[in-house]
CSV table of N, CA and C in Angstrom, one decimal:
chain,number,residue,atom,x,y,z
A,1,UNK,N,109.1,21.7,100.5
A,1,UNK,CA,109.1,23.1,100.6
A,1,UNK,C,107.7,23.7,100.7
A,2,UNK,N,107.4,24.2,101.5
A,2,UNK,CA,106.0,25.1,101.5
A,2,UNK,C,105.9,26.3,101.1
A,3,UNK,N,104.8,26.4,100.6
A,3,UNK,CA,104.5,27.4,99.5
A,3,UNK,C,103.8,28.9,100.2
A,4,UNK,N,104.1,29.9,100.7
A,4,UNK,CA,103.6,31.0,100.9
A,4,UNK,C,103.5,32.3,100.3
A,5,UNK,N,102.1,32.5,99.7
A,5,UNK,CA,102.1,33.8,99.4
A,5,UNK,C,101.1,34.4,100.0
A,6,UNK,N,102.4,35.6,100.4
A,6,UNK,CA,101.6,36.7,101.7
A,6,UNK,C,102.5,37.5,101.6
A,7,UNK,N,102.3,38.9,102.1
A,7,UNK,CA,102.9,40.3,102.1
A,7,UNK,C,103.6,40.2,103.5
A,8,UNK,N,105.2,40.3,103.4
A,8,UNK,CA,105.7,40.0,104.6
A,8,UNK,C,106.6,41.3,105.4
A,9,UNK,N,106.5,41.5,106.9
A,9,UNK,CA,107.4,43.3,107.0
A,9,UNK,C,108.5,43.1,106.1
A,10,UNK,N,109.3,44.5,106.3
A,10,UNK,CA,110.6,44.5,105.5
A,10,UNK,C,111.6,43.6,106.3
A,11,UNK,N,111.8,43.4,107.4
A,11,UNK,CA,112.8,42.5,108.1
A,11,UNK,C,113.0,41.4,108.3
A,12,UNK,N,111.6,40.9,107.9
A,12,UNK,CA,111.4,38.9,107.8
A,12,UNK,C,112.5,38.2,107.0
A,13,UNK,N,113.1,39.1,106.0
A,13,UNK,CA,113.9,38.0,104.9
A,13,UNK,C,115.1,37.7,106.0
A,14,UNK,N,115.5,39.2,106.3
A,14,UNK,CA,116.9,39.1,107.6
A,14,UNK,C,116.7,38.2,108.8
A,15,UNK,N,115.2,38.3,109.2
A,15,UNK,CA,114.9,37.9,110.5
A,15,UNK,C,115.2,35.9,110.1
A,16,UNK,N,114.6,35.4,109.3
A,16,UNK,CA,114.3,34.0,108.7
A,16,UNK,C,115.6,33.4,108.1
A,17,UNK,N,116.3,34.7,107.8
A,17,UNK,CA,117.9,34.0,107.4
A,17,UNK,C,119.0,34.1,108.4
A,18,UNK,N,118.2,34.4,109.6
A,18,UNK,CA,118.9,34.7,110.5
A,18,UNK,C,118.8,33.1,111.4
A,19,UNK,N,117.4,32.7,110.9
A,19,UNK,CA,117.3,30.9,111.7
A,19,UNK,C,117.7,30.5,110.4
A,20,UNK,N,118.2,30.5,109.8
A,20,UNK,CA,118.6,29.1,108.3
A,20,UNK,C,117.6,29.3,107.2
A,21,UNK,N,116.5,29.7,107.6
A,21,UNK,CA,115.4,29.7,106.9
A,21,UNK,C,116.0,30.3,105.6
A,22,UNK,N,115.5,29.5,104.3
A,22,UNK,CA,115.6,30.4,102.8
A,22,UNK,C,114.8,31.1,102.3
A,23,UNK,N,114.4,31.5,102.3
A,23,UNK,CA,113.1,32.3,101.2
A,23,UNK,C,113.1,33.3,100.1
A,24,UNK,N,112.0,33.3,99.4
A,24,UNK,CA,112.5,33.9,98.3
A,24,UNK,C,111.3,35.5,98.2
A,25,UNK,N,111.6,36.3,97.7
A,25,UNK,CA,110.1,37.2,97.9
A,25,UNK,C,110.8,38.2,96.2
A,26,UNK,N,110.1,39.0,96.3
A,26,UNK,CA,110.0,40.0,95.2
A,26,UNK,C,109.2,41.1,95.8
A,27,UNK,N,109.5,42.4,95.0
A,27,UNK,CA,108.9,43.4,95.5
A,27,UNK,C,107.9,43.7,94.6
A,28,UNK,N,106.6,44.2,95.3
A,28,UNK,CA,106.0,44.7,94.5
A,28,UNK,C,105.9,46.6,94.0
A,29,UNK,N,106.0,46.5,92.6
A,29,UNK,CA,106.2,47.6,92.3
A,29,UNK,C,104.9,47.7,91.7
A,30,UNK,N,104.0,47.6,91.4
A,30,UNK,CA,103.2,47.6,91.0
A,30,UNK,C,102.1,48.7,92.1
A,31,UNK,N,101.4,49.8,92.5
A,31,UNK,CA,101.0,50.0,93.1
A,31,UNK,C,99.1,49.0,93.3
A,32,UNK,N,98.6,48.9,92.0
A,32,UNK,CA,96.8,48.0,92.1
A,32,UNK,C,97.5,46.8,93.1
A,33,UNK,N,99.0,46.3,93.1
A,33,UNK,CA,99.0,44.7,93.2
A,33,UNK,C,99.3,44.9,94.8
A,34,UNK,N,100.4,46.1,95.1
A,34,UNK,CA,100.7,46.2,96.7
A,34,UNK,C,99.4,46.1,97.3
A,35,UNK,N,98.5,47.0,96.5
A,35,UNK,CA,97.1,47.5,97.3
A,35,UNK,C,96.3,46.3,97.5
A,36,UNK,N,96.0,45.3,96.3
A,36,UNK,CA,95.4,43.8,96.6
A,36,UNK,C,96.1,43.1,97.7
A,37,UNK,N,97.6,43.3,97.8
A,37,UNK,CA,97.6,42.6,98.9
A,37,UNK,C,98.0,43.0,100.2
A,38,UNK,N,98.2,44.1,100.5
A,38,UNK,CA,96.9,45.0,101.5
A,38,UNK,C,96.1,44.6,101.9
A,39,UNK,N,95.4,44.7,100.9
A,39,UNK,CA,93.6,44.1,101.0
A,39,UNK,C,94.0,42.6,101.6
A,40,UNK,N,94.2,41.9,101.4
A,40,UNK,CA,94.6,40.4,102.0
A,40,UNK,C,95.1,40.4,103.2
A,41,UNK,N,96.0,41.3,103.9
A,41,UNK,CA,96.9,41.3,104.8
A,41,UNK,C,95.7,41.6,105.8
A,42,UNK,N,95.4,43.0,105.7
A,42,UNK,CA,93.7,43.5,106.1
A,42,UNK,C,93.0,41.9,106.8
A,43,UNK,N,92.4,41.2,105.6
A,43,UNK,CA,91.5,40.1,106.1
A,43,UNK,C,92.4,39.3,106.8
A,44,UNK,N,93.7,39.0,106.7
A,44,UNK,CA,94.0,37.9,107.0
A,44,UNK,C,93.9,38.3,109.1
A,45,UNK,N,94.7,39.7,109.0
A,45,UNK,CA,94.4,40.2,110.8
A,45,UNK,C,93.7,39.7,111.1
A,46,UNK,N,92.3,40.8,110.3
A,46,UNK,CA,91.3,40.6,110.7
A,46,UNK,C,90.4,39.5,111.4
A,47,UNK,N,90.8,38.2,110.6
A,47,UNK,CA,90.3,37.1,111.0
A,47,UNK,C,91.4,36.3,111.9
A,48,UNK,N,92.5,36.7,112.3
A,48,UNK,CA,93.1,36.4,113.3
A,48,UNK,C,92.8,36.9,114.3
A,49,UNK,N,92.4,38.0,114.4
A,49,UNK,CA,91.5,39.1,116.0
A,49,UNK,C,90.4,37.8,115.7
A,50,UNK,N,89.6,38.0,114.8
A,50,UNK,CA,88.3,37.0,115.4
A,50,UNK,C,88.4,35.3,115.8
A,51,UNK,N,89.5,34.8,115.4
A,51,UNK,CA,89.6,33.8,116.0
A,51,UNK,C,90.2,33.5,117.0
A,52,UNK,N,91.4,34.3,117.5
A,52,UNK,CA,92.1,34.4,118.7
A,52,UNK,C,91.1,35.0,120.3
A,53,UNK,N,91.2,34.3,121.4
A,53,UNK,CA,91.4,35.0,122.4
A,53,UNK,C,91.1,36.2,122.4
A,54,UNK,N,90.6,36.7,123.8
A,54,UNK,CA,90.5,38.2,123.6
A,54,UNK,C,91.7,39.0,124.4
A,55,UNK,N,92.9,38.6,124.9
A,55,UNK,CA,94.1,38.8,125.3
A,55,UNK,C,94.6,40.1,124.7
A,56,UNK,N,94.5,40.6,125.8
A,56,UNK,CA,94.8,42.3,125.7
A,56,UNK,C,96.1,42.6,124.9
A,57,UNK,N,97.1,42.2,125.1
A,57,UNK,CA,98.7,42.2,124.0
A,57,UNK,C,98.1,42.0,122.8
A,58,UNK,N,97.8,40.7,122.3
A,58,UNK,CA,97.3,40.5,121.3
A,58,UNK,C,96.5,41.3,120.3
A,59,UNK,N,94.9,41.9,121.2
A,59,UNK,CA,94.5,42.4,120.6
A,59,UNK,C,95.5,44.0,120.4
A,60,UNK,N,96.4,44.2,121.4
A,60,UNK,CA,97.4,46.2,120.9
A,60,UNK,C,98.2,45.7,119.5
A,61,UNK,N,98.1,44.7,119.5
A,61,UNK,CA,99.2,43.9,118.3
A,61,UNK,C,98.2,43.8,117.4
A,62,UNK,N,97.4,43.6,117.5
A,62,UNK,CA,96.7,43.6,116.1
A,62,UNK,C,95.6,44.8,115.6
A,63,UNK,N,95.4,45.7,116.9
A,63,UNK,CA,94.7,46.9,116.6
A,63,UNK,C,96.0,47.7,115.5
A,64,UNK,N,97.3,47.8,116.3
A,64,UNK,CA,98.8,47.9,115.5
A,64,UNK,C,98.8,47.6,113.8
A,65,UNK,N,98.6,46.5,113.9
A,65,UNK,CA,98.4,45.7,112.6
A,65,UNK,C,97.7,46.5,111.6
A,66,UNK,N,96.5,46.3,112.0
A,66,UNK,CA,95.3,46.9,111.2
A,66,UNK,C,95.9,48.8,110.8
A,67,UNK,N,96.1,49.3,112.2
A,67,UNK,CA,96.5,50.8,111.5
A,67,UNK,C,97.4,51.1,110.9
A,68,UNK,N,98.3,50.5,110.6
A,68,UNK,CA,99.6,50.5,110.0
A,68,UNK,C,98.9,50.0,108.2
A,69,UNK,N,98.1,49.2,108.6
A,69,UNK,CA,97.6,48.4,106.9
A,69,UNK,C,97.1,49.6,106.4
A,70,UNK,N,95.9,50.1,107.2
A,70,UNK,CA,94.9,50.5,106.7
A,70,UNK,C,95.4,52.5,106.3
A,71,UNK,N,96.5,52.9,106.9
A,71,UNK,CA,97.3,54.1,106.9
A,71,UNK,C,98.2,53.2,105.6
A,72,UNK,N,98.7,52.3,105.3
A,72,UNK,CA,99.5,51.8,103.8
A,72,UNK,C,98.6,52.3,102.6
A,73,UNK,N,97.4,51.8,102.8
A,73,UNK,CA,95.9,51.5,101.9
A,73,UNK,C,96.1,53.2,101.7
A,74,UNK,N,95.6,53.6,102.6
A,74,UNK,CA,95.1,55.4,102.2
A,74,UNK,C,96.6,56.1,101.4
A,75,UNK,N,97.5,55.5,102.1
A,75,UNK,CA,99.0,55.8,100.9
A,75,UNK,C,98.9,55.7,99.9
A,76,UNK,N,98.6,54.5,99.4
A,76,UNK,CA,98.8,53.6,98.0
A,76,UNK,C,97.9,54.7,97.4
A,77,UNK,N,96.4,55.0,97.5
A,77,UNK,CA,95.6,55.5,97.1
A,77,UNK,C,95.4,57.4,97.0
A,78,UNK,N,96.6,57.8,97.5
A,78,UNK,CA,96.5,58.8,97.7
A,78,UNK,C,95.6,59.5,98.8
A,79,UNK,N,95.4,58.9,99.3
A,79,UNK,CA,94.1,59.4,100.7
A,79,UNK,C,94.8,59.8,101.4
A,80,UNK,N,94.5,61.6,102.1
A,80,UNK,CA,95.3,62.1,103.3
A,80,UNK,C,94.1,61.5,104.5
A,81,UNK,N,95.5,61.8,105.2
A,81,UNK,CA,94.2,61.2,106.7
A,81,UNK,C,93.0,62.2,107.1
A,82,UNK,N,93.4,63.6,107.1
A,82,UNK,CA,92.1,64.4,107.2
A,82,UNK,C,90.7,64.4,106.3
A,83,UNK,N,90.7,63.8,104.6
A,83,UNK,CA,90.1,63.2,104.0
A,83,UNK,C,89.3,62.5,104.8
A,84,UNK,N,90.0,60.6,105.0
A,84,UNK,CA,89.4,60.1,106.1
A,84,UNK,C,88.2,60.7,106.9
A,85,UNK,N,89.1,61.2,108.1
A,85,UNK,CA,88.5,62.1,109.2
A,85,UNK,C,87.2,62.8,108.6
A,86,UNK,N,87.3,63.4,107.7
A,86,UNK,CA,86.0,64.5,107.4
A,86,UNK,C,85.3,63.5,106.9
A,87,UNK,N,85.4,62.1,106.5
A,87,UNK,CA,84.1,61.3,105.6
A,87,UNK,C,83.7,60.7,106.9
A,88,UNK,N,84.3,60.7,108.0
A,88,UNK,CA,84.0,59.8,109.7
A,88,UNK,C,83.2,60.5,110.0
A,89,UNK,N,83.4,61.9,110.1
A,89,UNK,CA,82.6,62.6,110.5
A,89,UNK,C,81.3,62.9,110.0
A,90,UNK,N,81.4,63.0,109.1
A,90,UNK,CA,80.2,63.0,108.0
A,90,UNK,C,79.2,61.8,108.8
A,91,UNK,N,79.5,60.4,107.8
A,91,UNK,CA,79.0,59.4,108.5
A,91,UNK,C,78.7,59.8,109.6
A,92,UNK,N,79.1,60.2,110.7
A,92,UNK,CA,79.0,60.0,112.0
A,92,UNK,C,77.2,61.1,112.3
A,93,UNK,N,77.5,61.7,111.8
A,93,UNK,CA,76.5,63.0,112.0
A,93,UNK,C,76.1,62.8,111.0
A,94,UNK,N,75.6,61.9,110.0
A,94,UNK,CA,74.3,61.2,109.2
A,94,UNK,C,73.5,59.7,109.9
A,95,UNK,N,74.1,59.3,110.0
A,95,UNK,CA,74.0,58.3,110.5
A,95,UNK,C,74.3,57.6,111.7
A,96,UNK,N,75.3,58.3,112.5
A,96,UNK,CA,75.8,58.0,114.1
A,96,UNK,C,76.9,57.2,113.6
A,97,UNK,N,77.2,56.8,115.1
A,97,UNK,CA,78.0,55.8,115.4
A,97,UNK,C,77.5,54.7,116.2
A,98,UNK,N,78.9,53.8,116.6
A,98,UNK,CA,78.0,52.1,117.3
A,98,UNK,C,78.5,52.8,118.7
A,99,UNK,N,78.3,53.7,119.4
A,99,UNK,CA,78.8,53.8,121.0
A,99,UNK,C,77.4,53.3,121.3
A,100,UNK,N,76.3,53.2,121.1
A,100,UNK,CA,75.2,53.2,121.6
A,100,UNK,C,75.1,52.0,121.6
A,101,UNK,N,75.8,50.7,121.0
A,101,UNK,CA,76.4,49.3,121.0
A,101,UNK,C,74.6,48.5,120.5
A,102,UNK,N,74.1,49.7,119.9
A,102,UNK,CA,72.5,49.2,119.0
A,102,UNK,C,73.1,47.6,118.2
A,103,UNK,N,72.0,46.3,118.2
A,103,UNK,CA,72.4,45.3,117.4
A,103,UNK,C,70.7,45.3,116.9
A,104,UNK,N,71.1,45.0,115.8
A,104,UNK,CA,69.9,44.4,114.8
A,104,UNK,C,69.6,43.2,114.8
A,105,UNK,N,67.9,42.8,115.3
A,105,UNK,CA,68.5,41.5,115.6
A,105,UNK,C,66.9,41.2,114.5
């Protein structure tokens, strides 16, 4: 039996017992623990965009990925999205943005 621990959607248990597959999961009620593993889900994309291809589906599937995590994250934490927005903006007009695609080399 293989061992997986990862934050999986709500439909995988239905979807996996739908091929035979058994699995076992638990919910997290815990909000620090959902949020850690958020934070995991986060990297794990993340580093699936950087090692995959640059294939346009893929990447709408994992731009997807990421906003859905990262709109969970500001949940968990109480963060409204206009929050966000005004600290982007801030940043942005302190500091700029990367449109100007500047690298430090």
């Amino acid at each position: 039996m293989r061992l997986f621990r990862k934050l999986i959607r709500d439909k995988m248990p239905e979807i996996l017992a739908q091929e035979g597959r058994q699995i076992k999961t638990r919910v997290l009620e815990n909000d620090a623990e959902y949020f850690e593993w958020l934070r995991r889900k986060l990297l794990e994309e993340t580093q699936e965009m950087a090692e995959k291809p640059d294939d346009e589906m893929f990447l709408v599937e994992r731009f997807a990925y990421l906003d859905e995590i990262l709109a969970l994250m500001a949940e968990v934490k109480k963060i409204e999205k206009n929050e966000i927005k005004k600290a982007q903006k801030h940043i942005i007009a302190e500091r700029g943005n990367f449109r100007k695609r500047l690298l430090l080399e």
